[in-house]
Short mmCIF file of C-alpha atoms and ligand atoms in Angstrom, two decimals:
data_model
loop_
_atom_site.label_atom_id
_atom_site.label_comp_id
_atom_site.label_asym_id
_atom_site.label_seq_id
_atom_site.Cartn_x
_atom_site.Cartn_y
_atom_site.Cartn_z
CA MET G 378 37.85 2.70 61.86
CA GLN G 379 40.78 0.60 63.45
CA LEU G 380 39.81 -3.16 63.64
CA TYR G 381 41.87 -5.59 64.53
CA ASN G 382 42.20 -8.35 61.19
CA SER G 383 42.98 -12.26 62.07
CA LEU G 384 44.29 -12.43 58.40
CA SER G 385 47.43 -9.48 59.36
CA HIS G 386 46.92 -10.32 62.75
CA LYS G 387 47.05 -6.41 63.66
CA LYS G 388 44.50 -4.08 64.47
CA GLU G 389 44.46 -1.73 60.87
CA GLU G 390 42.39 0.61 59.04
CA PHE G 391 39.36 -1.43 57.65
CA LYS G 392 39.33 -0.48 53.86
CA THR G 393 36.67 -1.59 51.26
CA HIS G 394 37.01 -2.66 48.18
CA GLU G 395 34.36 -0.17 46.54
CA PRO G 396 34.58 3.15 48.32
CA GLY G 397 31.56 3.35 50.99
CA LYS G 398 30.37 0.02 50.62
CA VAL G 399 30.68 -3.06 52.79
CA SER G 400 30.34 -6.45 51.58
CA MET G 401 30.06 -8.46 54.68
CA TYR G 402 29.33 -11.84 54.93
CA THR G 403 28.78 -14.01 58.33
CA CYS G 404 28.84 -17.82 58.94
CA GLY G 405 25.39 -18.69 60.36
CA PRO G 406 23.76 -21.39 62.41
CA THR G 407 23.73 -24.90 62.19
CA VAL G 408 20.22 -25.25 62.51
CA TYR G 409 19.87 -28.92 64.52
CA HIS G 410 19.28 -27.26 68.11
CA PHE G 411 18.80 -23.72 70.03
CA ALA G 412 20.99 -21.02 69.26
CA HIS G 413 23.13 -20.71 72.88
CA ILE G 414 23.58 -17.28 74.38
CA GLY G 415 27.46 -18.21 72.84
CA ASN G 416 26.59 -18.61 69.59
CA LEU G 417 24.24 -15.42 70.08
CA ARG G 418 27.37 -13.54 71.55
CA SER G 419 28.95 -13.68 68.34
CA TYR G 420 26.13 -12.61 66.62
CA ILE G 421 25.47 -9.34 68.94
CA MET G 422 28.88 -8.38 68.50
CA GLU G 423 28.85 -8.83 64.87
CA ASP G 424 25.66 -7.17 64.78
CA VAL G 425 27.20 -4.00 66.51
CA LEU G 426 30.14 -3.61 63.69
CA GLU G 427 27.43 -4.12 60.89
CA LYS G 428 25.66 -0.97 63.00
CA ALA G 429 28.76 0.63 63.51
CA LEU G 430 29.78 0.85 60.05
CA ARG G 431 25.91 1.84 58.64
CA TRP G 432 26.12 4.34 61.60
CA GLU G 433 29.42 5.76 59.86
CA GLY G 434 27.99 5.94 56.96
CA TYR G 435 28.81 2.77 54.86
CA GLU G 436 26.36 1.26 52.60
CA VAL G 437 26.61 -2.33 54.14
CA LYS G 438 25.39 -5.55 52.24
CA ARG G 439 25.30 -8.53 54.94
CA VAL G 440 24.76 -12.03 53.74
CA MET G 441 24.51 -15.04 55.90
CA ASN G 442 24.03 -18.56 55.45
CA ILE G 443 21.98 -21.28 57.24
CA THR G 444 23.84 -24.81 57.70
CA ASP G 445 21.20 -27.28 57.00
CA VAL G 446 23.37 -29.79 56.03
CA GLY G 447 27.10 -31.12 55.79
CA HIS G 448 28.38 -30.04 59.40
CA LEU G 449 29.73 -33.10 60.76
CA SER G 450 29.91 -33.33 64.73
CA SER G 451 33.55 -32.88 64.34
CA ASP G 452 34.55 -29.81 63.10
CA ALA G 453 36.91 -32.28 60.28
CA ASP G 454 34.91 -34.47 58.21
CA THR G 455 34.06 -37.32 60.42
CA GLY G 456 30.88 -38.07 62.53
CA GLU G 457 27.32 -38.02 61.91
CA ASP G 458 25.86 -35.21 60.38
CA LYS G 459 24.39 -32.77 62.48
CA MET G 460 21.19 -32.51 61.25
CA VAL G 461 20.31 -36.43 61.21
CA LYS G 462 21.58 -36.02 64.79
CA GLY G 463 18.83 -33.38 65.24
CA ALA G 464 16.28 -35.25 63.32
CA GLN G 465 17.00 -38.75 65.25
CA ARG G 466 16.95 -36.88 68.53
CA GLU G 467 13.11 -35.38 67.73
CA HIS G 468 11.76 -38.22 65.40
CA LYS G 469 11.15 -35.53 62.85
CA THR G 470 12.63 -35.19 59.08
CA VAL G 471 15.70 -33.08 58.49
CA MET G 472 13.61 -30.13 56.79
CA GLU G 473 11.49 -29.88 59.53
CA ILE G 474 14.00 -29.65 62.10
CA ALA G 475 16.16 -27.29 59.93
CA GLN G 476 12.68 -24.93 59.41
CA PHE G 477 12.32 -25.04 63.40
CA TYR G 478 15.54 -24.07 64.40
CA THR G 479 15.79 -21.44 61.97
CA ASP G 480 12.92 -19.86 63.01
CA ALA G 481 13.92 -20.43 66.49
CA PHE G 482 17.52 -18.85 65.68
CA PHE G 483 15.53 -15.30 63.96
CA ALA G 484 12.95 -14.95 67.07
CA ASP G 485 16.20 -15.39 69.96
CA TYR G 486 18.27 -12.93 67.18
CA GLY G 487 15.33 -10.40 67.19
CA LYS G 488 14.61 -10.41 70.53
CA LEU G 489 18.30 -9.50 70.98
CA ASN G 490 17.90 -6.09 68.65
CA CYS G 491 19.64 -7.66 65.71
CA ARG G 492 19.67 -6.54 62.22
CA TYR G 493 18.01 -9.30 59.76
CA PRO G 494 20.89 -9.47 57.42
CA ASP G 495 20.03 -8.66 53.80
CA VAL G 496 20.55 -11.83 52.48
CA VAL G 497 20.14 -15.20 54.22
CA GLN G 498 20.69 -18.51 52.37
CA PRO G 499 20.11 -21.96 53.66
CA ALA G 500 23.04 -24.38 52.11
CA THR G 501 20.42 -26.73 51.12
CA GLY G 502 19.14 -23.84 48.35
CA MET G 503 22.84 -23.94 46.14
CA ILE G 504 23.50 -27.28 45.22
CA PRO G 505 24.28 -26.34 41.66
CA GLU G 506 26.92 -23.45 42.63
CA TYR G 507 28.61 -26.42 44.59
CA ILE G 508 28.96 -28.54 41.90
CA GLN G 509 30.10 -25.49 40.02
CA VAL G 510 33.13 -24.52 41.86
CA ILE G 511 34.32 -28.31 43.01
CA THR G 512 34.58 -28.60 39.42
CA ARG G 513 36.62 -26.08 38.87
CA LEU G 514 38.27 -27.00 41.43
CA LEU G 515 39.35 -30.10 40.57
CA ASP G 516 40.01 -29.06 36.47
CA THR G 517 42.64 -26.61 38.12
CA GLY G 518 44.28 -29.52 40.40
CA TYR G 519 43.29 -28.13 43.50
CA ALA G 520 40.90 -31.20 44.68
CA TYR G 521 41.19 -35.56 44.35
CA LEU G 522 38.63 -37.97 44.01
CA ALA G 523 39.13 -40.63 46.25
CA GLY G 524 37.30 -43.36 48.20
CA GLY G 525 34.41 -41.95 46.00
CA ASN G 526 34.56 -38.33 47.49
CA VAL G 527 36.16 -35.05 46.55
CA TYR G 528 38.59 -33.80 48.56
CA PHE G 529 40.61 -30.52 48.37
CA ASP G 530 44.43 -30.70 48.29
CA THR G 531 45.81 -28.42 50.79
CA SER G 532 49.57 -28.93 49.90
CA LYS G 533 48.60 -27.19 46.60
CA LEU G 534 48.71 -24.26 48.47
CA GLU G 535 51.82 -21.90 48.99
CA LYS G 536 50.31 -21.29 52.39
CA TYR G 537 47.28 -22.92 54.16
CA TYR G 538 47.27 -21.84 58.25
CA VAL G 539 46.31 -18.03 57.76
CA PHE G 540 45.60 -17.01 61.14
CA ASN G 541 47.20 -16.20 64.55
CA ASP G 542 45.69 -18.14 66.42
CA HIS G 543 46.44 -21.72 65.13
CA ASP G 544 50.25 -23.07 64.75
CA ALA G 545 50.68 -25.39 61.98
CA GLU G 546 52.65 -27.52 63.90
CA ASP G 547 49.79 -28.50 66.20
CA LEU G 548 47.60 -28.60 63.91
CA ALA G 549 49.29 -31.12 61.63
CA THR G 550 47.87 -33.38 64.11
CA GLY G 551 45.05 -32.03 62.72
CA VAL G 552 42.80 -35.41 64.19
CA ARG G 553 41.26 -34.57 67.80
CA GLU G 554 40.68 -36.58 70.20
CA GLY G 555 37.82 -39.13 69.84
CA VAL G 556 37.87 -38.50 66.02
CA GLU G 557 38.87 -41.22 63.40
CA GLU G 558 41.27 -40.27 61.02
CA ASP G 559 39.89 -40.61 56.82
CA VAL G 560 42.57 -42.66 55.21
CA ASN G 561 41.43 -41.12 51.62
CA LYS G 562 43.19 -37.80 52.66
CA ARG G 563 46.67 -37.21 51.00
CA ASN G 564 47.32 -34.96 53.71
CA LYS G 565 46.00 -34.89 56.90
CA ASN G 566 44.24 -31.37 56.82
CA ASP G 567 42.48 -32.02 53.46
CA PHE G 568 39.19 -31.70 53.53
CA VAL G 569 35.70 -32.92 51.89
CA LEU G 570 34.16 -30.39 49.28
CA TRP G 571 32.18 -33.32 48.39
CA PHE G 572 30.60 -36.74 49.94
CA THR G 573 29.55 -39.87 48.32
CA LYS G 574 30.50 -42.16 51.09
CA SER G 575 30.79 -41.93 54.57
CA LYS G 576 31.06 -44.71 57.23
CA PHE G 577 27.02 -43.06 57.84
CA GLU G 578 24.89 -43.89 55.07
CA ASP G 579 22.16 -42.49 56.56
CA GLN G 580 22.57 -38.97 55.60
CA ALA G 581 18.98 -38.12 54.93
CA LEU G 582 19.43 -35.28 52.07
CA LYS G 583 21.61 -36.80 49.15
CA TRP G 584 21.93 -35.39 45.07
CA ASP G 585 22.88 -36.21 42.10
CA SER G 586 26.34 -35.17 40.86
CA PRO G 587 29.33 -35.51 38.53
CA TRP G 588 30.54 -37.89 41.39
CA GLY G 589 27.95 -39.74 42.33
CA VAL G 590 24.48 -39.22 44.39
CA GLY G 591 26.13 -37.49 47.73
CA TYR G 592 25.85 -33.85 49.56
CA PRO G 593 28.21 -31.33 50.31
CA GLY G 594 31.10 -30.82 52.66
CA TRP G 595 30.37 -27.96 55.07
CA HIS G 596 33.35 -25.29 53.89
CA ILE G 597 32.24 -24.78 50.69
CA GLU G 598 28.87 -23.47 51.32
CA CYS G 599 30.13 -20.40 52.50
CA SER G 600 32.63 -19.59 49.88
CA CYS G 601 29.84 -20.33 47.26
CA ILE G 602 26.91 -18.53 49.01
CA SER G 603 29.20 -15.23 49.44
CA MET G 604 30.21 -15.50 46.01
CA LYS G 605 27.46 -15.79 44.46
CA PHE G 606 25.79 -13.01 46.68
CA LEU G 607 29.08 -10.48 47.09
CA GLY G 608 30.93 -11.03 44.66
CA GLU G 609 34.57 -12.25 44.15
CA TYR G 610 35.56 -9.50 46.80
CA LEU G 611 34.90 -9.86 50.02
CA ASP G 612 35.23 -6.89 52.87
CA LEU G 613 34.59 -9.04 55.57
CA HIS G 614 33.88 -12.02 57.08
CA CYS G 615 32.76 -12.56 60.38
CA GLY G 616 32.13 -15.50 62.86
CA GLY G 617 33.18 -17.31 66.35
CA ILE G 618 37.29 -17.92 66.84
CA ASP G 619 36.24 -21.42 67.00
CA ASN G 620 35.61 -20.98 63.18
CA ALA G 621 38.73 -19.68 62.17
CA PHE G 622 40.05 -23.14 61.44
CA PRO G 623 39.45 -25.36 60.31
CA HIS G 624 36.41 -23.78 58.53
CA HIS G 625 37.51 -19.85 57.74
CA THR G 626 40.61 -21.58 56.22
CA ASN G 627 39.37 -23.77 54.59
CA GLU G 628 36.81 -20.89 52.73
CA ILE G 629 40.08 -19.02 52.28
CA ALA G 630 41.35 -22.29 50.61
CA GLN G 631 38.91 -23.00 48.41
CA SER G 632 38.09 -19.50 47.27
CA GLU G 633 41.15 -18.03 46.53
CA SER G 634 41.81 -21.12 44.29
CA CYS G 635 38.81 -20.93 42.63
CA LEU G 636 38.95 -17.25 42.03
CA GLY G 637 42.80 -17.06 41.57
CA HIS G 638 42.99 -13.42 43.76
CA PRO G 639 43.15 -12.92 47.31
CA TRP G 640 39.44 -13.23 48.09
CA CYS G 641 38.62 -11.69 51.88
CA SER G 642 40.27 -8.70 53.12
CA HIS G 643 39.36 -8.51 56.76
CA TRP G 644 38.35 -11.35 59.41
CA PHE G 645 36.49 -10.51 62.30
CA HIS G 646 36.88 -13.40 65.20
CA VAL G 647 34.61 -12.87 68.05
CA HIS G 648 35.86 -14.55 70.89
CA HIS G 649 34.11 -17.19 73.09
CA LEU G 650 31.68 -16.87 76.29
CA ASN G 651 32.50 -19.25 78.90
CA THR G 652 30.98 -20.95 81.81
CA ALA G 653 33.04 -22.17 85.10
CA GLY G 654 33.62 -25.22 83.06
CA GLY G 655 35.36 -23.86 79.70
CA LYS G 656 33.30 -22.72 76.57
CA MET G 657 29.82 -23.09 76.12
CA SER G 658 28.98 -25.16 73.30
CA LYS G 659 25.98 -27.63 72.42
CA SER G 660 27.99 -30.98 72.80
CA LYS G 661 28.19 -30.75 76.30
CA GLY G 662 24.56 -30.95 76.83
CA GLU G 663 23.79 -28.05 78.81
CA PHE G 664 23.44 -24.65 77.66
CA LEU G 665 21.51 -21.74 78.20
CA THR G 666 19.42 -20.01 75.51
CA VAL G 667 17.26 -16.83 75.35
CA SER G 668 14.09 -18.56 76.03
CA LEU G 669 15.69 -19.98 79.42
CA LEU G 670 16.74 -16.18 80.30
CA GLU G 671 13.37 -14.82 79.63
CA GLU G 672 11.76 -17.69 81.71
CA LYS G 673 14.34 -16.64 84.63
CA GLY G 674 13.17 -12.70 84.31
CA TYR G 675 15.71 -11.38 82.41
CA ASP G 676 15.07 -8.99 79.30
CA PRO G 677 17.03 -10.91 76.62
CA LEU G 678 18.41 -6.71 76.03
CA CYS G 679 20.31 -7.33 79.47
CA TYR G 680 22.17 -9.96 77.71
CA ARG G 681 23.02 -7.76 74.90
CA LEU G 682 24.64 -4.96 77.36
CA PHE G 683 26.55 -7.95 79.55
CA CYS G 684 27.94 -8.59 76.05
CA LEU G 685 28.43 -5.09 75.31
CA GLN G 686 30.52 -4.42 78.34
CA SER G 687 33.53 -6.18 77.68
CA HIS G 688 35.63 -6.62 74.55
CA TYR G 689 35.05 -8.85 71.66
CA ARG G 690 38.42 -10.18 71.32
CA LYS G 691 38.41 -11.14 75.11
CA ALA G 692 36.52 -14.45 76.05
CA LEU G 693 33.68 -13.52 78.39
CA THR G 694 33.00 -15.77 81.56
CA PHE G 695 28.75 -15.97 82.02
CA SER G 696 27.81 -16.22 85.43
CA TRP G 697 24.13 -15.70 87.09
CA GLU G 698 26.12 -12.81 89.30
CA ASN G 699 27.27 -11.00 85.79
CA LEU G 700 24.17 -11.18 84.12
CA ASP G 701 22.24 -9.91 87.80
CA ASN G 702 24.77 -7.00 87.54
CA ALA G 703 23.82 -6.42 83.88
CA LYS G 704 20.44 -6.72 84.50
CA ALA G 705 20.33 -3.73 87.56
CA THR G 706 22.53 -1.64 85.23
CA TYR G 707 20.22 -1.94 82.48
CA GLU G 708 17.30 -1.26 84.80
CA LYS G 709 19.18 1.68 85.83
CA LEU G 710 19.79 3.07 82.78
CA ILE G 711 16.27 2.90 81.44
CA ALA G 712 14.91 4.47 84.68
CA ARG G 713 17.34 7.32 84.04
CA VAL G 714 16.37 7.80 80.25
CA ALA G 715 12.82 7.58 81.21
CA ALA G 716 13.26 10.64 83.88
CA LEU G 717 14.89 12.84 81.21
CA GLU G 718 13.10 15.86 80.61
CA GLU G 719 11.39 16.31 76.76
CA GLU G 720 12.74 19.83 76.62
CA GLY G 721 14.82 22.55 74.89
CA GLN G 722 15.98 22.59 71.25
CA VAL G 723 19.07 20.03 70.37
CA GLU G 724 22.12 22.02 70.96
CA GLU G 725 23.96 20.97 67.51
CA PRO G 726 28.11 21.59 69.18
CA VAL G 727 27.08 19.46 72.36
CA LEU G 728 25.21 16.65 69.62
CA THR G 729 29.04 16.90 67.47
CA GLN G 730 30.83 16.59 70.70
CA TYR G 731 29.72 13.51 72.42
CA LYS G 732 29.10 11.89 68.49
CA ALA G 733 32.55 12.29 68.28
CA GLN G 734 33.62 10.23 71.49
CA PHE G 735 31.20 7.81 71.00
CA ARG G 736 33.16 7.70 66.93
CA GLU G 737 36.41 7.48 69.07
CA ALA G 738 34.97 4.43 70.81
CA LEU G 739 33.66 2.26 67.94
CA ASP G 740 36.73 3.46 65.92
CA ASN G 741 39.14 1.82 68.65
CA ASP G 742 38.57 -1.92 67.31
CA LEU G 743 34.60 -1.95 68.37
CA ASN G 744 35.24 -0.66 71.71
CA THR G 745 31.82 -1.06 72.77
CA SER G 746 32.48 -0.69 76.63
CA LEU G 747 33.72 2.77 75.93
CA ALA G 748 30.98 3.15 73.76
CA VAL G 749 28.51 2.35 76.63
CA THR G 750 30.65 5.03 78.67
CA ALA G 751 30.01 7.82 76.14
CA LEU G 752 26.15 6.83 76.42
CA TYR G 753 26.81 7.60 80.62
CA ASP G 754 28.57 10.90 79.29
CA VAL G 755 25.66 11.43 77.63
CA LEU G 756 23.49 11.39 80.77
CA LYS G 757 25.45 13.31 82.97
CA ALA G 758 26.40 16.28 80.19
CA GLU G 759 25.09 19.76 80.91
CA THR G 760 22.66 20.11 78.37
CA ASN G 761 18.85 20.19 78.10
CA GLY G 762 16.88 16.73 77.74
CA ALA G 763 16.44 17.10 73.81
CA THR G 764 19.90 16.97 72.97
CA LYS G 765 20.25 14.02 75.38
CA ARG G 766 17.67 12.19 73.45
CA ALA G 767 18.85 12.64 70.29
CA LEU G 768 22.30 11.89 71.07
CA ILE G 769 20.65 8.73 72.85
CA ALA G 770 18.91 7.67 69.89
CA SER G 771 22.10 8.04 67.65
CA PHE G 772 24.22 5.95 69.73
CA ASP G 773 21.29 2.97 70.48
CA GLU G 774 21.44 2.91 66.38
CA VAL G 775 24.46 0.93 67.00
CA LEU G 776 24.53 -0.10 70.46
CA GLY G 777 20.46 -1.81 70.15
CA LEU G 778 19.46 -1.39 73.65
CA GLY G 779 16.04 -0.63 72.69
CA LEU G 780 16.71 2.35 75.56
CA LEU G 781 14.02 4.85 74.15
CA GLU G 782 11.52 2.31 73.31
CA HIS G 783 11.88 0.57 76.78
CA ALA G 784 11.88 4.57 78.60
CA ALA G 785 8.67 4.96 77.50
CA ALA G 786 7.36 1.63 78.45
CA MET G 787 8.60 2.22 81.75
CA LYS G 788 7.09 5.99 81.93
CA GLU G 789 3.53 4.66 80.57
CA ARG G 790 3.23 1.95 83.18
CA GLU G 791 4.11 4.53 85.59
CA ALA G 792 1.48 7.23 84.40
CA ALA G 793 -1.45 4.42 84.61
CA PRO G 794 -0.99 2.72 88.13
CA ALA G 795 -4.33 2.10 88.30
CA GLU G 796 -4.80 -0.05 85.27
CA ARG G 797 -1.59 -1.73 86.51
CA ALA G 798 -2.59 -2.30 89.89
CA GLU G 799 -5.36 -4.26 88.89
CA GLU G 800 -3.62 -6.28 86.75
CA ILE G 801 -0.70 -7.06 89.81
CA GLU G 802 -3.84 -7.77 91.85
CA ALA G 803 -5.02 -10.45 89.70
CA LEU G 804 -1.40 -11.98 89.66
CA ILE G 805 -1.12 -12.16 93.41
CA ALA G 806 -4.55 -13.71 93.59
CA GLN G 807 -3.40 -16.13 91.46
CA ARG G 808 -0.48 -16.53 93.40
CA THR G 809 -2.18 -17.01 96.15
CA ALA G 810 -4.39 -19.82 94.91
CA ALA G 811 -1.23 -21.34 93.55
CA LYS G 812 0.04 -21.53 96.81
CA ALA G 813 -2.79 -23.14 98.49
CA ALA G 814 -2.62 -25.75 95.94
CA LYS G 815 1.13 -26.49 96.99
CA ASN G 816 1.73 -25.36 93.54
CA TRP G 817 5.32 -23.67 94.89
CA ALA G 818 6.67 -23.44 90.91
CA GLU G 819 3.59 -21.52 89.63
CA ALA G 820 3.49 -19.24 92.46
CA ASP G 821 7.63 -18.27 92.19
CA ARG G 822 6.89 -18.05 88.47
CA ILE G 823 4.34 -15.37 88.92
CA ARG G 824 7.05 -13.52 91.65
CA ASP G 825 9.29 -13.44 89.38
CA GLU G 826 7.74 -12.54 86.60
CA LEU G 827 6.59 -9.56 88.31
CA LYS G 828 9.83 -9.05 90.04
CA ALA G 829 11.41 -8.80 86.34
CA GLN G 830 8.76 -5.93 85.73
CA GLY G 831 10.14 -4.02 89.12
CA ILE G 832 7.09 -5.04 90.84
CA GLU G 833 8.37 -6.73 94.58
CA LEU G 834 5.48 -8.84 96.31
CA ILE G 835 5.76 -8.66 99.92
CA ASP G 836 4.26 -11.32 102.02
CA THR G 837 2.48 -10.21 105.42
CA LYS G 838 -0.10 -12.20 108.00
CA GLU G 839 -2.80 -10.70 106.26
CA GLY G 840 -1.85 -11.11 102.58
CA THR G 841 0.54 -9.96 100.08
CA THR G 842 1.05 -6.77 99.09
CA TRP G 843 3.79 -5.09 96.20
CA LYS G 844 5.66 -2.05 96.20
CA ARG G 845 7.66 -0.87 93.01
CA VAL G 846 11.71 -1.00 93.28
P1 LIG C 1339 27.06 -23.32 64.84
O1 LIG C 1339 26.18 -22.86 64.98
O2 LIG C 1339 27.84 -24.20 65.54
O3 LIG C 1339 27.76 -23.20 63.43
O4 LIG C 1339 27.72 -21.79 65.50
C1 LIG C 1339 27.40 -20.49 65.23
C2 LIG C 1339 28.27 -19.10 65.70
O5 LIG C 1339 28.53 -19.41 67.10
C3 LIG C 1339 29.71 -19.63 64.97
O6 LIG C 1339 30.33 -18.35 64.35
C4 LIG C 1339 30.63 -20.39 67.01
O7 LIG C 1339 32.04 -20.02 65.76
C5 LIG C 1339 29.79 -19.54 67.42
N1 LIG C 1339 29.94 -19.91 68.33
C6 LIG C 1339 29.92 -21.41 69.10
N2 LIG C 1339 30.32 -21.40 70.39
C7 LIG C 1339 30.77 -20.22 70.93
C8 LIG C 1339 30.60 -19.53 72.09
N3 LIG C 1339 30.82 -20.57 73.43
N4 LIG C 1339 31.05 -18.03 72.14
C9 LIG C 1339 30.79 -17.71 71.27
N5 LIG C 1339 30.90 -17.57 70.19
C10 LIG C 1339 30.49 -19.17 69.38
ZN1 LIG C 1340 30.63 -20.42 56.83
#
């Protein structure tokens, strides 16, 4: 597979440390709020990558952390802990917030057909490991104590900036707008490994350490969790492009200084989901969630298809119009799959031919839109229903669009019109009652819910009727 590597700054053949096996690490969510669909773009594309590797025969072990401590409001080491802010916002404890939003994250993740990772490790569960690695970094001179905190000394590295997306000079300014400089740092890009002192003394979770009672910095968690579950050589590390600096850069600094050899050979970064106003982000206040899409009548898999239609290394702009297009495409696709006859014997040469086309798309830096094209080519192919269905099942192991399941559900609905009619009539009656009570929101909600299921309501003087669209 040819895959772009942010470390070498080029597309290259994806290689693993052990033949046939992939150790894969993913930066997980910071669980202080719902994930927005921008965050989930990253997870969808990482899921496709994982599934593509499995489809090609690799044995993949995927590890994800859950950031429940240490991620401060700025990605540099200043501001309040995001978890503490979340807990204050909702008048709950940090651990309650962490549990609630971890569950919410995996609920959305599942709705988008993303495979649950082999290992999920909350950051708060690894304190002894952080202490061990930080001690080692202090002993070997890569870290220093200042003002009660432990810092990583970036000047000790031969090369600190490893990704192409950042220019050393730009970053040397280090400190972003509105973020105060930490005077304890010897070099601007030094970062905290362990805090005992911060301007914000309301940190909820603290642990004893050789340097005093405190808490870990954000970056150390990913290095330690990865090394614990995936060993000294990591094949593949994933995350959104905003994590490349400083988070991933700092992970590399810590891990390689601790191990004394190169650590992760391949870095996969997913570019941002933007709105008309720029990158979708929680700090801007307004963001879209999977639940909101559902409330508006979109199957979350329409969003998955929307993401697959463009390349992971290009920024993607979200608009409702774009999502409507993806929804229409998804519904037509399901209808076409549902229309396939279950006839004939699987024709092996045809299977081989289209699988090769699909594989070529994946091997071309995970070109998911070409992979979707391969699916359309199967639908148009001159072969029987059994072969097409076998290919669709196979491709969907990677695409994760629930094609055969949704098509079967569609057929079932169509096969039982009487049952369905009763249910639809009941909903129409509820809507009529809502309208009589001037509850327009409820009336609209019912109309939208039916619309999402392909049922259009027609209001006439005599009452409301419906038709399938
Ligand atoms: P967080 O929960 O903030 O730690 O972010 C979780 C993941 O989402 C990280 O890999 C981020 O890089 C990624 N991410 C954040 N914002 C976006 C966005 N607008 N588009 C795509 N990925 C994003
Ligand atoms: Zn991370």
